[in-house]
Amino acid sequence: MAKILLVEDEMVEAMNLKRSLQSMGYDVMAITSYGEEAIEKANTLKPDIILMDIVLKGKMDGITAAKAISKLEIPVIYISALPDDVTVNRALISAPYGYLVKPYDIRKLKISIEVALYKKQMENKLKRSQETYYQTIFENTGAATVIIEENKLISLVNMEFASLTGYSKEEIEGKMEWPAIFSHEDVSQMKEYHKLRRINPDYAPRNYEARIITRNGTIKPVHLTVAMIPGTEKSMASILDMTELQRSKIAIKESQERFKSIFENAAEAIILFDCQGNIVEFNGKFKETFGIKNGEIIGQNFVKMGTMMGMHPEESRQIINDLITGNELKQVEWILKNINGKQIVFRVRPSLIKTKTSVIGILLIMEDITELKNVENSLKNSLEEKEMLLREIHHRVKNNLQIISSLLSLQRLQVENPQTADILWECQGRVRAMAMIHENIYQSQDIGRINFKNYVEMLLYDIYNLYRVDKKLIILEMLIEGVEMGIETAMPCGLVINELATNCIKHAFPHGNGTLKIELKTDGDLHLLIIEDDGIGLPENLDPQKSKKLGLMVVNTLVNQLNGEMEIDRTNGTKFIIKFRELPYNAQV
């Protein structure tokens, strides 16, 4: 049960809203009319969500209170009679989870609350996932890695660092200072870099070399990459044993000829610049693509080459500056012209060629993706058109079903026979159940599937409202697991729930009180639907499997449509147990 803090300056409205929220199954922990009191209660009660009016009593309005509460990371939904842009823009700065303008529909409020709670749940899950993700990277990065506190104390190391130094993690973490692992000649430099890095990260080098002393006294030359952790005074250092680095250099030297062969015969156009942006070399594919000979652009600057290929000089200059400084080292797409003026779309992968201390060159690998982009754009446009069409179809089907429901309602009002009117009422309920499916699909991000939990809750609330059921007398219990279903499964399953829940409300409780319980469990690909009540039960002489009553005939037909199995337990009231699996989508040719 979600716990809610209600902040509203009109107490009559607040009490009415409290009753509505409680009827929907929420726990209203407290009501306050003051921003200052809202902050205090948020700190002490720790609600799951806050419904916040903007105009409050006292000196503090709702937006100011929400900003103060934001550090608690509690979702806030504004409920206000102020729809003007100035107020809305002020509210958006506080990053709310919703904004409802009075007067509002209670159903929309419930949807806003559930969306906010779900969003917060996903944010928490993502946060935990990220923490695990970064911890896994830290432990398995392959390089000796260490976290250093502002006071120089080493707070965290990975197993690679322990292996490099010979110390156990227990001997290092929280006990050893960063400069203490280095040779005597490097200690003062380590201290100076540590200090300068916290004044301004640019004041200390990011990459440099030093010597560490291992537990057994061995001195090892190492290469360090040290950077500040954003938003903290902590730094992280990655350490490489220079012995392995030297071996890598030898391997690189031995592979130069192989690289030359790969460079010349690569399927992508490759061009090499020096650190001033002058063209040093390009491969055969580049010549073929642009129709350029060696003597035409070797030694020319990237800016001139970019201009020849349709780039604005300022754009070319900015690109080369970004590449040289390392600000733009991600994959990009360029549209260039060859010597014949034909436009070509390239996927460009830039890479800096460095020594230990400086950039000595820039490598651009340019893959011609013109045809791929044409196909991609064609498919994207086609998919967007089809999705829009499908949404419109579901919307129109829903509208047509609602028209049918309205016609049945009008017809029922003109029928004098109560039994006939009741039949029309039941048919109207079935049509509404189908219309809800199409409405959910229309609103779903995935046009092919719906959130079945949300659908069932809406369906049952609708049935209770239509039959004017007092929820205090006939208690509704729902244990619906969050599961997505395609329309071919959701439609018959929803109609089964509609039939059995409606029959229960109409016939199971002649004394007017009892409990209706709906449960949906999922184990792998098997769904288990349980609909039970503690009412008077089915008549002894009634065989539900052979009944000719329309409601039970519909249920049997729908269970067969689901390829499911149904059991009935009459021990205490009536309990329907239905097992089924997701029906595969069958394309209609």
XYZ file of N, CA, C and O in Angstrom, residues 161 165 167 176-192 208-215 217-222 224 239:
144
model
N 45.362 -4.433 -8.029
C 46.259 -3.548 -7.264
C 46.947 -4.336 -6.151
O 48.153 -4.181 -5.900
N 51.052 -4.823 -5.850
C 51.856 -4.327 -4.719
C 52.276 -5.420 -3.746
O 53.212 -5.227 -2.968
N 50.441 -6.368 -1.273
C 49.661 -6.175 -0.044
C 48.251 -6.728 -0.242
O 47.713 -6.703 -1.355
N 46.499 2.695 4.539
C 47.700 3.210 3.881
C 47.398 4.494 3.129
O 46.326 4.645 2.542
N 48.347 5.429 3.132
C 48.219 6.656 2.364
C 48.794 6.455 0.965
O 49.730 5.675 0.769
N 48.252 7.192 0.004
C 48.628 7.082 -1.393
C 50.129 7.264 -1.623
O 50.760 6.430 -2.264
N 50.777 8.332 -1.100
C 52.206 8.511 -1.387
C 53.084 7.401 -0.809
O 54.218 7.198 -1.265
N 52.556 6.657 0.203
C 53.388 5.686 0.921
C 53.781 4.487 0.061
O 54.742 3.787 0.384
N 53.066 4.231 -1.037
C 53.397 3.059 -1.856
C 54.495 3.367 -2.876
O 54.956 2.466 -3.568
N 54.907 4.650 -2.989
C 55.889 5.039 -3.998
C 57.290 5.108 -3.407
O 57.487 5.215 -2.187
N 58.252 5.082 -4.298
C 59.649 5.187 -3.862
C 59.884 6.555 -3.233
O 59.153 7.516 -3.489
N 60.944 6.645 -2.445
C 61.238 7.877 -1.706
C 61.393 9.058 -2.667
O 60.946 10.177 -2.372
N 61.985 8.840 -3.837
C 62.222 9.920 -4.794
C 60.916 10.471 -5.383
O 60.884 11.620 -5.847
N 59.841 9.667 -5.376
C 58.584 10.100 -5.999
C 57.546 10.595 -5.009
O 56.506 11.123 -5.424
N 57.790 10.451 -3.719
C 56.770 10.769 -2.710
C 56.351 12.233 -2.773
O 55.158 12.570 -2.781
N 57.332 13.160 -2.822
C 56.991 14.587 -2.826
C 56.179 14.951 -4.071
O 55.243 15.761 -4.012
N 56.530 14.358 -5.206
C 55.792 14.620 -6.437
C 54.354 14.123 -6.328
O 53.411 14.790 -6.765
N 54.164 12.938 -5.732
C 52.814 12.396 -5.560
C 51.958 13.303 -4.681
O 50.781 13.553 -4.958
N 52.578 13.828 -3.618
C 51.856 14.729 -2.714
C 51.473 16.015 -3.444
O 50.362 16.528 -3.278
N 52.414 16.555 -4.239
C 52.156 17.801 -4.959
C 51.038 17.608 -5.986
O 50.114 18.441 -6.096
N 51.243 9.930 -16.116
C 52.668 10.117 -15.808
C 53.242 8.806 -15.302
O 52.512 7.822 -15.100
N 54.541 8.806 -15.098
C 55.233 7.600 -14.665
C 55.842 7.795 -13.292
O 56.188 8.918 -12.899
N 55.957 6.713 -12.562
C 56.566 6.746 -11.231
C 57.035 5.340 -10.892
O 56.979 4.429 -11.735
N 57.523 5.169 -9.647
C 57.996 3.858 -9.193
C 57.311 3.517 -7.875
O 57.264 4.347 -6.955
N 56.792 2.299 -7.800
C 56.177 1.853 -6.545
C 57.086 0.832 -5.870
O 57.923 0.189 -6.520
N 56.918 0.731 -4.552
C 57.663 -0.256 -3.765
C 56.676 -1.319 -3.297
O 55.709 -1.010 -2.601
N 56.894 -2.556 -3.683
C 55.991 -3.637 -3.311
C 56.228 -4.065 -1.871
O 57.162 -3.603 -1.204
N 55.396 -4.948 -1.395
C 55.484 -5.404 -0.004
C 56.828 -6.052 0.310
O 57.364 -5.928 1.422
N 59.620 -5.191 -1.066
C 60.698 -4.248 -1.306
C 61.092 -4.087 -2.754
O 61.986 -3.277 -3.075
N 60.463 -4.794 -3.678
C 60.796 -4.671 -5.096
C 60.285 -3.338 -5.640
O 59.168 -2.913 -5.339
N 61.127 -2.664 -6.447
C 60.733 -1.403 -7.072
C 60.250 -1.700 -8.496
O 60.960 -2.330 -9.276
N 59.053 -1.226 -8.789
C 58.477 -1.454 -10.112
C 58.158 -0.117 -10.777
O 57.463 0.717 -10.189
N 58.650 0.101 -11.999
C 58.232 1.296 -12.738
C 56.800 1.108 -13.243
O 56.454 0.047 -13.762
N 56.006 2.141 -13.072
C 54.596 2.038 -13.456
C 54.170 3.281 -14.225
O 54.790 4.347 -14.128
N 50.837 5.716 -14.638
C 49.610 6.041 -13.906
C 48.695 6.910 -14.752
O 49.164 7.804 -15.469
N 46.813 1.915 -12.714
C 48.268 1.729 -12.711
C 48.628 0.539 -13.586
O 48.058 -0.551 -13.447
